[in-house]
Amino acid sequence: MLDAKFFRRWMSATAASVDREADRLTALDSPIGDADHGSNLRRGFAAVTAALEEEAPDAPGAVLVLAGKQLISKVGGASGPLYGTLLRRAGKTLGDAAEVDDEQFAKALRAGVDAVMALGGAAPGDKTMVDALVPAVDALGGGFASAAAAAEEGALATTPLQARKGRASYLGERSIGHQDPGATSSALLVAALVEASGE
Ligand code: ADP
Ligand code: MG
């Protein structure tokens, strides 16, 4: 079973990983974006960790709803509302249970990813975070490590794609040949599940 502490560990592991990889995320956002993805997420997840320390929510759903709200209010870029929606919708789906099982978590994350696609209008293959998130949720039944591997693979597979959503889509064919920054950060988010679980 997964409790609030697990979800708090997930968020702090993500914050640490985003912090370590911020320069790389921003570098990926240079050729096909505006070079702010690393700093956007670093600011957002720092706010998430601070809010979680201050409020210490004691239900998994409440942890994710609080995290999502912070990302929506603290991150200016497209990714803030999208990641915020992912976590908020997942949190709402979990409700106020004190513990959730793997299957409930997988369902909630699926609802979150569906909400991202509804908000941003991106489908798999459009060269966005969706290209890492959808394979991750599909693989989640096999455990966190399989989800993390699927997300990483999905992120790498964005390189040859032409962007059809977000800022990178303005470049048309010139977006081909670059890995998508949001898919890369999504892989970090999913990899942090492994760290949080000690798997
Ligand atoms: P901005 O593009 O506003 O500068 P960021 O640089 O923080 O925001 O995030 C860019 C990332 O957001 C992209 O690499 C992509 O993965 C993701 N993204 C942008 N638009 C969409 C969308 N409509 N649907 C899903 N993901 C998107
Ligand atoms: Mg950007």
Short mmCIF file of C-alpha atoms and ligand atoms in Angstrom, two decimals:
data_model
loop_
_atom_site.label_atom_id
_atom_site.label_comp_id
_atom_site.label_asym_id
_atom_site.label_seq_id
_atom_site.Cartn_x
_atom_site.Cartn_y
_atom_site.Cartn_z
CA MET A 1 0.00 0.00 0.00
CA LEU A 2 1.09 3.57 -0.73
CA ASP A 3 0.61 6.18 1.99
CA ALA A 4 0.99 9.97 2.12
CA LYS A 5 4.64 9.59 3.11
CA PHE A 6 5.31 7.69 -0.11
CA PHE A 7 3.72 10.50 -2.15
CA ARG A 8 5.71 13.13 -0.26
CA ARG A 9 8.90 11.14 -0.99
CA TRP A 10 7.87 11.00 -4.66
CA MET A 11 7.54 14.78 -4.82
CA SER A 12 10.82 15.47 -3.01
CA ALA A 13 12.67 12.92 -5.16
CA THR A 14 11.25 14.67 -8.25
CA ALA A 15 12.30 18.08 -6.89
CA ALA A 16 15.85 16.82 -6.26
CA SER A 17 16.08 15.24 -9.70
CA VAL A 18 14.70 18.33 -11.47
CA ASP A 19 17.19 20.42 -9.53
CA ARG A 20 20.10 18.18 -10.61
CA GLU A 21 18.93 18.08 -14.24
CA ALA A 22 17.69 21.68 -14.58
CA ASP A 23 20.54 22.77 -16.84
CA ARG A 24 20.01 19.80 -19.16
CA LEU A 25 16.24 20.47 -19.34
CA THR A 26 16.87 24.10 -20.17
CA ALA A 27 19.49 23.11 -22.78
CA LEU A 28 16.93 20.83 -24.44
CA ASP A 29 14.45 23.72 -24.41
CA SER A 30 16.94 26.01 -26.24
CA PRO A 31 16.84 24.74 -29.83
CA ILE A 32 13.10 24.02 -29.87
CA GLY A 33 11.80 26.35 -27.15
CA ASP A 34 12.68 29.37 -25.08
CA ALA A 35 15.27 27.86 -22.73
CA ASP A 36 13.24 28.00 -19.54
CA HIS A 37 12.04 24.44 -18.90
CA GLY A 38 14.65 23.62 -16.27
CA SER A 39 14.19 26.86 -14.37
CA ASN A 40 10.39 26.63 -14.65
CA LEU A 41 10.32 23.17 -13.09
CA ARG A 42 13.00 23.92 -10.53
CA ARG A 43 10.94 26.86 -9.26
CA GLY A 44 7.73 24.83 -9.36
CA PHE A 45 9.00 21.76 -7.52
CA ALA A 46 10.83 23.89 -4.95
CA ALA A 47 7.41 25.44 -4.19
CA VAL A 48 5.88 21.95 -4.06
CA THR A 49 8.42 20.73 -1.48
CA ALA A 50 8.03 23.89 0.61
CA ALA A 51 4.22 23.63 0.62
CA LEU A 52 4.32 19.93 1.49
CA GLU A 53 6.70 20.60 4.39
CA GLU A 54 4.49 23.36 5.69
CA GLU A 55 1.13 21.61 5.36
CA ALA A 56 2.21 17.94 5.60
CA PRO A 57 -1.05 16.52 4.13
CA ASP A 58 -1.80 13.08 5.55
CA ALA A 59 -3.61 11.53 2.56
CA PRO A 60 -2.08 10.58 -0.82
CA GLY A 61 -4.77 12.51 -2.72
CA ALA A 62 -4.19 15.66 -0.68
CA VAL A 63 -0.42 15.49 -1.31
CA LEU A 64 -0.94 15.40 -5.08
CA VAL A 65 -3.66 18.07 -5.10
CA LEU A 66 -1.45 20.44 -3.11
CA ALA A 67 1.54 19.71 -5.38
CA GLY A 68 -0.57 20.30 -8.49
CA LYS A 69 -1.88 23.61 -7.18
CA GLN A 70 1.66 24.84 -6.52
CA LEU A 71 2.76 23.97 -10.06
CA ILE A 72 -0.24 25.71 -11.58
CA SER A 73 0.32 28.88 -9.58
CA LYS A 74 4.16 29.02 -9.58
CA VAL A 75 5.17 27.92 -13.09
CA GLY A 76 4.62 30.42 -15.88
CA GLY A 77 5.25 28.15 -18.86
CA ALA A 78 2.94 25.71 -20.60
CA SER A 79 4.37 22.90 -18.50
CA GLY A 80 3.15 24.32 -15.16
CA PRO A 81 -0.59 24.06 -15.83
CA LEU A 82 -0.04 20.70 -17.58
CA TYR A 83 1.99 19.09 -14.78
CA GLY A 84 -0.29 20.78 -12.26
CA THR A 85 -3.33 19.25 -13.93
CA LEU A 86 -1.65 15.83 -14.04
CA LEU A 87 -1.04 15.78 -10.29
CA ARG A 88 -4.24 17.54 -9.26
CA ARG A 89 -6.45 15.23 -11.30
CA ALA A 90 -4.57 12.17 -10.05
CA GLY A 91 -4.97 13.45 -6.48
CA LYS A 92 -8.68 14.11 -6.89
CA THR A 93 -9.13 10.62 -8.31
CA LEU A 94 -7.47 9.14 -5.19
CA GLY A 95 -9.95 10.97 -2.96
CA ASP A 96 -9.25 11.06 0.78
CA ALA A 97 -8.15 7.47 1.42
CA ALA A 98 -5.23 7.20 3.89
CA GLU A 99 -3.58 4.52 1.74
CA VAL A 100 -4.02 3.43 -1.87
CA ASP A 101 -2.95 0.28 -3.67
CA ASP A 102 -0.92 0.05 -6.88
CA GLU A 103 -4.02 -0.42 -8.99
CA GLN A 104 -5.76 2.66 -7.57
CA PHE A 105 -2.59 4.65 -8.15
CA ALA A 106 -2.33 3.44 -11.77
CA LYS A 107 -5.96 4.41 -12.37
CA ALA A 108 -5.43 7.85 -10.85
CA LEU A 109 -2.31 8.51 -12.89
CA ARG A 110 -4.20 7.42 -16.03
CA ALA A 111 -6.92 9.97 -15.18
CA GLY A 112 -4.21 12.60 -14.74
CA VAL A 113 -2.62 11.85 -18.11
CA ASP A 114 -6.05 11.92 -19.77
CA ALA A 115 -6.60 15.37 -18.24
CA VAL A 116 -3.23 16.56 -19.62
CA MET A 117 -4.26 15.41 -23.09
CA ALA A 118 -7.66 17.09 -22.76
CA LEU A 119 -6.11 20.38 -21.58
CA GLY A 120 -3.22 20.54 -24.04
CA GLY A 121 -4.84 18.74 -26.95
CA ALA A 122 -1.72 16.61 -27.52
CA ALA A 123 -1.85 12.94 -28.49
CA PRO A 124 1.04 10.45 -28.47
CA GLY A 125 3.42 11.26 -31.34
CA ASP A 126 3.00 15.04 -31.07
CA LYS A 127 6.45 15.37 -29.39
CA THR A 128 5.33 16.42 -25.91
CA MET A 129 5.37 15.14 -22.33
CA VAL A 130 2.47 12.89 -23.39
CA ASP A 131 5.00 10.73 -25.29
CA ALA A 132 6.65 9.76 -21.99
CA LEU A 133 3.55 9.79 -19.77
CA VAL A 134 1.31 7.49 -21.83
CA PRO A 135 3.87 4.64 -22.15
CA ALA A 136 4.66 5.03 -18.43
CA VAL A 137 1.02 4.63 -17.42
CA ASP A 138 0.64 1.71 -19.84
CA ALA A 139 3.62 -0.03 -18.21
CA LEU A 140 2.70 0.77 -14.60
CA GLY A 141 1.06 -2.63 -14.08
CA GLY A 142 4.57 -4.11 -14.32
CA GLY A 143 5.86 -1.94 -11.48
CA PHE A 144 7.55 1.43 -11.08
CA ALA A 145 10.83 0.33 -12.69
CA SER A 146 9.03 -0.75 -15.89
CA ALA A 147 7.09 2.51 -15.95
CA ALA A 148 10.34 4.46 -15.57
CA ALA A 149 12.00 2.51 -18.40
CA ALA A 150 8.96 3.09 -20.64
CA ALA A 151 8.97 6.83 -19.89
CA GLU A 152 12.69 7.09 -20.65
CA GLU A 153 12.22 5.19 -23.91
CA GLY A 154 9.27 7.43 -24.80
CA ALA A 155 11.33 10.55 -24.13
CA LEU A 156 14.21 9.31 -26.32
CA ALA A 157 11.73 8.43 -29.07
CA THR A 158 10.62 12.09 -29.34
CA THR A 159 13.90 13.05 -31.07
CA PRO A 160 12.92 12.14 -34.66
CA LEU A 161 9.38 13.50 -34.28
CA GLN A 162 8.05 16.81 -35.59
CA ALA A 163 6.35 18.83 -32.84
CA ARG A 164 2.63 19.37 -33.34
CA LYS A 165 1.86 21.06 -30.00
CA GLY A 166 3.42 23.76 -27.88
CA ARG A 167 6.15 26.26 -28.67
CA ALA A 168 8.29 23.69 -30.58
CA SER A 169 5.50 23.27 -33.15
CA TYR A 170 6.17 26.83 -34.41
CA LEU A 171 9.46 25.47 -35.80
CA GLY A 172 7.72 22.94 -38.03
CA GLU A 173 10.25 20.53 -39.56
CA ARG A 174 13.10 22.27 -37.72
CA SER A 175 11.83 20.68 -34.50
CA ILE A 176 12.96 17.29 -35.85
CA GLY A 177 16.20 15.91 -34.37
CA HIS A 178 15.81 17.31 -30.84
CA GLN A 179 14.59 15.49 -27.74
CA ASP A 180 11.51 17.08 -26.20
CA PRO A 181 12.26 18.78 -22.86
CA GLY A 182 8.83 18.03 -21.34
CA ALA A 183 9.02 14.34 -22.23
CA THR A 184 12.47 14.33 -20.63
CA SER A 185 11.21 15.88 -17.38
CA SER A 186 8.26 13.47 -17.37
CA ALA A 187 10.75 10.61 -17.42
CA LEU A 188 12.39 12.16 -14.33
CA LEU A 189 9.01 12.36 -12.59
CA VAL A 190 8.31 8.69 -13.28
CA ALA A 191 11.86 7.62 -12.34
CA ALA A 192 11.36 9.36 -8.98
CA LEU A 193 8.66 6.76 -8.20
CA VAL A 194 11.37 4.12 -8.13
CA GLU A 195 13.43 6.22 -5.74
CA ALA A 196 10.43 6.90 -3.50
CA SER A 197 9.56 3.21 -3.28
CA GLY A 198 13.14 2.05 -2.68
CA GLU A 199 12.50 -0.56 -5.44
P1 ADP B 1 6.91 26.88 -22.46
O1 ADP B 1 6.80 26.08 -23.74
O2 ADP B 1 5.70 27.71 -22.19
O3 ADP B 1 8.20 27.64 -22.38
P2 ADP B 1 8.11 24.84 -20.78
O4 ADP B 1 9.37 25.17 -21.49
O5 ADP B 1 8.18 24.82 -19.30
O6 ADP B 1 6.93 25.79 -21.24
O7 ADP B 1 7.61 23.39 -21.24
C1 ADP B 1 7.71 22.95 -22.56
C2 ADP B 1 7.22 21.53 -22.63
O8 ADP B 1 5.82 21.48 -22.37
C3 ADP B 1 7.36 20.89 -23.99
O9 ADP B 1 8.64 20.29 -24.15
C4 ADP B 1 6.24 19.86 -24.05
O10 ADP B 1 6.66 18.60 -23.57
C5 ADP B 1 5.23 20.42 -23.08
N1 ADP B 1 4.04 20.93 -23.79
C6 ADP B 1 3.90 22.13 -24.40
N2 ADP B 1 2.67 22.24 -24.94
C7 ADP B 1 2.02 21.08 -24.67
C8 ADP B 1 0.71 20.56 -24.93
N3 ADP B 1 -0.20 21.28 -25.62
N4 ADP B 1 0.40 19.33 -24.49
C9 ADP B 1 1.31 18.60 -23.78
N5 ADP B 1 2.54 19.03 -23.49
C10 ADP B 1 2.90 20.24 -23.93
MG MG B 2 10.05 26.77 -22.47
#
